[in-house]
Coordinates of C-alpha atoms and ligand atoms in Angstrom, one line a residue:
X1 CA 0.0 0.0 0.0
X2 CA 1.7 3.0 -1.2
X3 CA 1.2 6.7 -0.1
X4 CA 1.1 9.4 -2.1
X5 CA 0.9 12.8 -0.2
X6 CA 0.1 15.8 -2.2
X7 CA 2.4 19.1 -1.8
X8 CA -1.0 21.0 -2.8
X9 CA -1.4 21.3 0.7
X10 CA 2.0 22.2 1.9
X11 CA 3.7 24.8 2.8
X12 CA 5.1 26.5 -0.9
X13 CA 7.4 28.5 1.5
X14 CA 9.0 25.5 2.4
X15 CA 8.8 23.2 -0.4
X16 CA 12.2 21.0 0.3
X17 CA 11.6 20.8 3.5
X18 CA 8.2 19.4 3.3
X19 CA 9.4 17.0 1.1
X20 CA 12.1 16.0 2.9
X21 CA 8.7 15.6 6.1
X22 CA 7.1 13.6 4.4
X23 CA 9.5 11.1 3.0
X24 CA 10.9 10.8 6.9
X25 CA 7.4 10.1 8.1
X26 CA 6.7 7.4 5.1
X27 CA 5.8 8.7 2.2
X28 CA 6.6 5.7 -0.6
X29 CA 5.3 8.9 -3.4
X30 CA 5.3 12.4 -3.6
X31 CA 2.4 13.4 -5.8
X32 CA 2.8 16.5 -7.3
X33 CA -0.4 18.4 -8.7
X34 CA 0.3 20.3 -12.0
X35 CA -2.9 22.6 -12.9
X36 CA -3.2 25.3 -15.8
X37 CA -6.1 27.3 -14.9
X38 CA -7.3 25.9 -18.3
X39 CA -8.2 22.2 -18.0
X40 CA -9.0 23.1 -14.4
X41 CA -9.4 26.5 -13.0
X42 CA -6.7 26.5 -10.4
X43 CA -3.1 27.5 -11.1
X44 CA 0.0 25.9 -9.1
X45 CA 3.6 24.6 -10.3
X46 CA 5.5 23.6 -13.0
X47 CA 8.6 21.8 -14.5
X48 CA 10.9 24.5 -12.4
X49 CA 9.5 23.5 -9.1
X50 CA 9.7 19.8 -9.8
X51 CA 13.4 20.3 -10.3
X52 CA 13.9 22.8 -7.6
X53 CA 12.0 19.7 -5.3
X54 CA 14.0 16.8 -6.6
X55 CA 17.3 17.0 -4.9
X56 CA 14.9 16.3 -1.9
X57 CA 12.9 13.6 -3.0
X58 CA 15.1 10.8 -1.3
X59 CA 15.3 8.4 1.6
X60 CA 18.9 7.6 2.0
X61 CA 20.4 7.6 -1.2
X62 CA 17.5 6.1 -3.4
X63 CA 15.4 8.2 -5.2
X64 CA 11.6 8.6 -3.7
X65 CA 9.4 9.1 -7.3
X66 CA 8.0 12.3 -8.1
X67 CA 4.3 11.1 -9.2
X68 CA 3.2 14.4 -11.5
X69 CA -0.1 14.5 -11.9
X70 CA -0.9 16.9 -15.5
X71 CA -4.1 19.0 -15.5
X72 CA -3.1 20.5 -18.3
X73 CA -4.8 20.8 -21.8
X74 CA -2.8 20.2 -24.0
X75 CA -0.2 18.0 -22.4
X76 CA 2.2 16.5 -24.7
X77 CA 4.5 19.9 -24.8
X78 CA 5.1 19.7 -21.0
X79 CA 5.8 15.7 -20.9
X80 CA 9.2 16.3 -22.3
X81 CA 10.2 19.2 -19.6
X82 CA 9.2 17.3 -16.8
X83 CA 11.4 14.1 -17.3
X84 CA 14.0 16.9 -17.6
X85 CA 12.6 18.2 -14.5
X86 CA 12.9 14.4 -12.3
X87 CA 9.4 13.4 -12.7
X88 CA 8.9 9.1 -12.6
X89 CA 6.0 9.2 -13.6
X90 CA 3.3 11.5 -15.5
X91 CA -0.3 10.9 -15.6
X92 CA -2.8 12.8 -17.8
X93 CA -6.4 12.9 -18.5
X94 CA -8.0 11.6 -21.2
X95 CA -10.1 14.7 -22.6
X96 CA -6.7 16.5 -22.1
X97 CA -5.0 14.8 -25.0
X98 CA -5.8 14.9 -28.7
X99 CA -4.2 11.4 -29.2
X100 CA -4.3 9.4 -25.6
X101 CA -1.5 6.4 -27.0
X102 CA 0.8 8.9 -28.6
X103 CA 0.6 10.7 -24.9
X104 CA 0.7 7.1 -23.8
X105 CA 4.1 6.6 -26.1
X106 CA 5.4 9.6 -25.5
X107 CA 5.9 9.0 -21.6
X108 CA 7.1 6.2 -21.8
X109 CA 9.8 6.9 -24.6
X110 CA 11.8 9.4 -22.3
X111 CA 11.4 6.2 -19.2
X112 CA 8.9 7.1 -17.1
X113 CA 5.5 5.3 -16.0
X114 CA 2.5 6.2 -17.8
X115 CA -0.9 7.0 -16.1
X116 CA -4.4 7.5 -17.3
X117 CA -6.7 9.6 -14.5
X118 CA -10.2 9.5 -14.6
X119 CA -12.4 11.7 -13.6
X120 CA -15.3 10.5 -11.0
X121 CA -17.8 10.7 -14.3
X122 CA -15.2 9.6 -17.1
X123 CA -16.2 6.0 -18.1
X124 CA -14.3 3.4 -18.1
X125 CA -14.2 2.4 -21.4
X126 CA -11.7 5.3 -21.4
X127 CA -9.4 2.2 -20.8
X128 CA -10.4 -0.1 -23.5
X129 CA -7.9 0.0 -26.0
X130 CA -5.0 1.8 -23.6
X131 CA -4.6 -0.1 -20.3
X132 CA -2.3 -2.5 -21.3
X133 CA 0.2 0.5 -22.5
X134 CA -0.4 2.4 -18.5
X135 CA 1.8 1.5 -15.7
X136 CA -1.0 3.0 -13.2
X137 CA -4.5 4.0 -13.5
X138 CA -5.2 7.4 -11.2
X139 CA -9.3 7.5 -10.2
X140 CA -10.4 10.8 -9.4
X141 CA -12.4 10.7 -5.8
X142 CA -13.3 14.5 -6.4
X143 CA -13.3 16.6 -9.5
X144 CA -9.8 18.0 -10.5
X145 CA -8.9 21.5 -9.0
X146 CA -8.6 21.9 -5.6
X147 CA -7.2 20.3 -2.2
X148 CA -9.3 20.0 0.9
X149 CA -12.8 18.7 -1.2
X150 CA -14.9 15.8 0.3
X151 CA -14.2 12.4 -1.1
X152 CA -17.6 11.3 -3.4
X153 CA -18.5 8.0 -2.5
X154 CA -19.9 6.4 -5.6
X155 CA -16.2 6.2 -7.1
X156 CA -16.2 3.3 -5.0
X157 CA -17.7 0.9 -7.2
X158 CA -15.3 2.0 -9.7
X159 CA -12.4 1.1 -7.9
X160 CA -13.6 -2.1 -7.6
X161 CA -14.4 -2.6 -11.4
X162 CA -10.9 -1.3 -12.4
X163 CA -9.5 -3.7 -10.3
X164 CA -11.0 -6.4 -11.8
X165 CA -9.9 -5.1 -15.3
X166 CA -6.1 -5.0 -14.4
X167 CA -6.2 -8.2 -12.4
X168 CA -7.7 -9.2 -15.5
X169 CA -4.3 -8.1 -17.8
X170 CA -2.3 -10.4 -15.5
X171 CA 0.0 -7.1 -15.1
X172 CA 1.5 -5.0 -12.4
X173 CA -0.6 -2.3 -13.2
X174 CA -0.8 0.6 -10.6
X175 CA -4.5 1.8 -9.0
X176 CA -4.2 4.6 -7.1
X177 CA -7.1 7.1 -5.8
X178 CA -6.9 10.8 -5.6
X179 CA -9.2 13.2 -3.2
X180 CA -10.5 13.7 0.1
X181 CA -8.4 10.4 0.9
X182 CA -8.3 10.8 5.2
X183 CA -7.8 7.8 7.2
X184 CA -11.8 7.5 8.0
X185 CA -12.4 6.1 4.3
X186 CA -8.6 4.4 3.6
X187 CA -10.2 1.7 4.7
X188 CA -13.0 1.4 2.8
X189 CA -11.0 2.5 -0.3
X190 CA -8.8 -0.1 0.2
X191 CA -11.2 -3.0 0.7
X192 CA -12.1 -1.6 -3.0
X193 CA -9.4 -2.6 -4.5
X194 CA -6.9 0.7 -4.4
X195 CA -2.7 -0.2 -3.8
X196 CA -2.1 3.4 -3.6
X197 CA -3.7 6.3 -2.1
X198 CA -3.0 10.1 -2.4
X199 CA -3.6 12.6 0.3
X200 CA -3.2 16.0 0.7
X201 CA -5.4 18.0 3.3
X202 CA -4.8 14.9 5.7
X203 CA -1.5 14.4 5.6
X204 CA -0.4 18.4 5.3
X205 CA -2.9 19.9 7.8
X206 CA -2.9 18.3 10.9
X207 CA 0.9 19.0 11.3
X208 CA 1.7 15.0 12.6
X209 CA 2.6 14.0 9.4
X210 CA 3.9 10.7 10.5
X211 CA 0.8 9.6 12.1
X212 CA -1.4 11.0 9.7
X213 CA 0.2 8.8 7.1
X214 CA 0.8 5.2 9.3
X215 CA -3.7 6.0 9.9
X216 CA -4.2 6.2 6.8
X217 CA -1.9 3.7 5.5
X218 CA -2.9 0.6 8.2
X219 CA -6.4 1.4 7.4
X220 CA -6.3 0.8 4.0
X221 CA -4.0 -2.7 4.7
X222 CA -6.9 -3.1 7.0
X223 CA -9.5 -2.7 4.0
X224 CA -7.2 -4.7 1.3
X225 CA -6.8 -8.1 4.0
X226 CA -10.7 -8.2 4.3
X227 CA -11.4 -8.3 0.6
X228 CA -8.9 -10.8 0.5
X229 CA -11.6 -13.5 1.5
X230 CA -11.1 -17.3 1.5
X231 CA -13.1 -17.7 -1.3
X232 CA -11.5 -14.7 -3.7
X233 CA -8.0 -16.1 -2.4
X234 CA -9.2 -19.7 -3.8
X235 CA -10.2 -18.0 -7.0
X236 CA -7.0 -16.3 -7.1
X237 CA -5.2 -19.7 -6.6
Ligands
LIG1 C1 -7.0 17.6 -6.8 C2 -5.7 17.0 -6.7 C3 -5.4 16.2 -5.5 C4 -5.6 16.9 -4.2 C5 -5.6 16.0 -3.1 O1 -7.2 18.1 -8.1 O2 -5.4 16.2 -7.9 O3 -4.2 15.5 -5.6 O4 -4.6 17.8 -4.0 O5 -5.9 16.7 -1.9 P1 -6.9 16.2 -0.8 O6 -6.3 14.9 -0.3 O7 -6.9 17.3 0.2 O8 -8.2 16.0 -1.4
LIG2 ZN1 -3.6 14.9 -7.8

């Protein structure tokens, strides 16, 4: 069960240092929202940032990935800039690109994991002819734009019904959830079928980043052992 915080909801003043937080109290990601006040109507960072943050992104001496999250329309000029930039991997959504498996290509080409996000009402068959190509699949838990909103419930069906469609490739495919993640729902998020969660608001604002990230983190194991039933472990046998 990876986590993923978000630096929406840190400090800007004290980017590298927050980074630097986080990975000490556990973060396995750091997700790092890129919005254009186009495809969404917020504004935040860019390639600059993500290479002013990377020298921090590290436990030890391995590298902690920088999980860059595009809402951007059009994407494909900015892919480029941030694998100069550090990023390991880029996810984008689908009504962002023109041509979603060039995007798809293109990612991949300059070495770094390719996601697809989808919005809580983007169907699925968004996937259909593209999820073998993705090394994760991002579902959106609130609509794209800001930090701090509620997580919407009925994305939880969906989790479980892209987890049966990678399970279904037979390949390592990421599924990680983005929004109004807190450790109060982990649980039932991971019981759904999520292996990584991102979280902003709940990690960033209560100042204990540590705990905040061990809640939400056990609670999700908590939720992934129970769907691991007998009988779904026999069927997985
Ligand atoms: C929303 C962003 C999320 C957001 C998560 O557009 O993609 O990553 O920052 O923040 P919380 O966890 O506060 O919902
Ligand atoms: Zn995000």
């Amino acid at each position: 069960m990876r986590i993923a915080p978000s630096l929406l909801s840190a400090d800007f003043a004290r980017l590298g240092e927050e980074v630097t937080a986080v990975i000490d109290a556990g973060a396995d990601l750091i997700h790092f929202d890129v919005m254009d006040n186009h495809y969404v109507p917020n504004l935040t960072v860019g390639p600059l940032v993500c290479q002013a943050i990377k020298p921090y992104a590290v436990r030890g001496d391995q590298p902690v990935p920088i999980d860059v999250h595009l809402m951007v329309k059009p994407v494909d000029a900015l892919i480029p800039m941030f694998a100069q930039a550090g990023a390991s991997l880029i996810s984008f959504h689908p009504e962002a690109s023109e041509h979603i498996d060039r995007t798809v290509q293109l990612i991949r080409s300059l070495g770094m994991k390719a996601g697809l996000v989808l919005n809580p009402a983007t169907p699925l068959h968004c996937l259909d002819h593209v999820l073998e190509q993705l090394d994760l699949v991002l579902l959106m838990s609130v609509n794209p734009g800001y930090g701090g909103q509620s997580f919407i419930e009925h994305v939880l069906p969906k989790i479980e019904a892209v987890r049966r469609r990678i399970d279904a490739t037979g390949r390592d495919i990421w599924l990680e959830v983005d929004g109004g993640i807190k450790a109060d729902n982990a649980q039932r998020v991971g019981n759904a079928g999520a292996d990584t969660l991102v979280a902003g608001s709940a990690v960033f604002s209560g100042g204990r980043y540590r705990e905040s990230i061990a809640a939400i983190r056990d609670n999700a194991l908590a939720g992934q052992r129970l769907r691991r039933t007998p009988a779904r472990r026999a069927h997985d046998a």
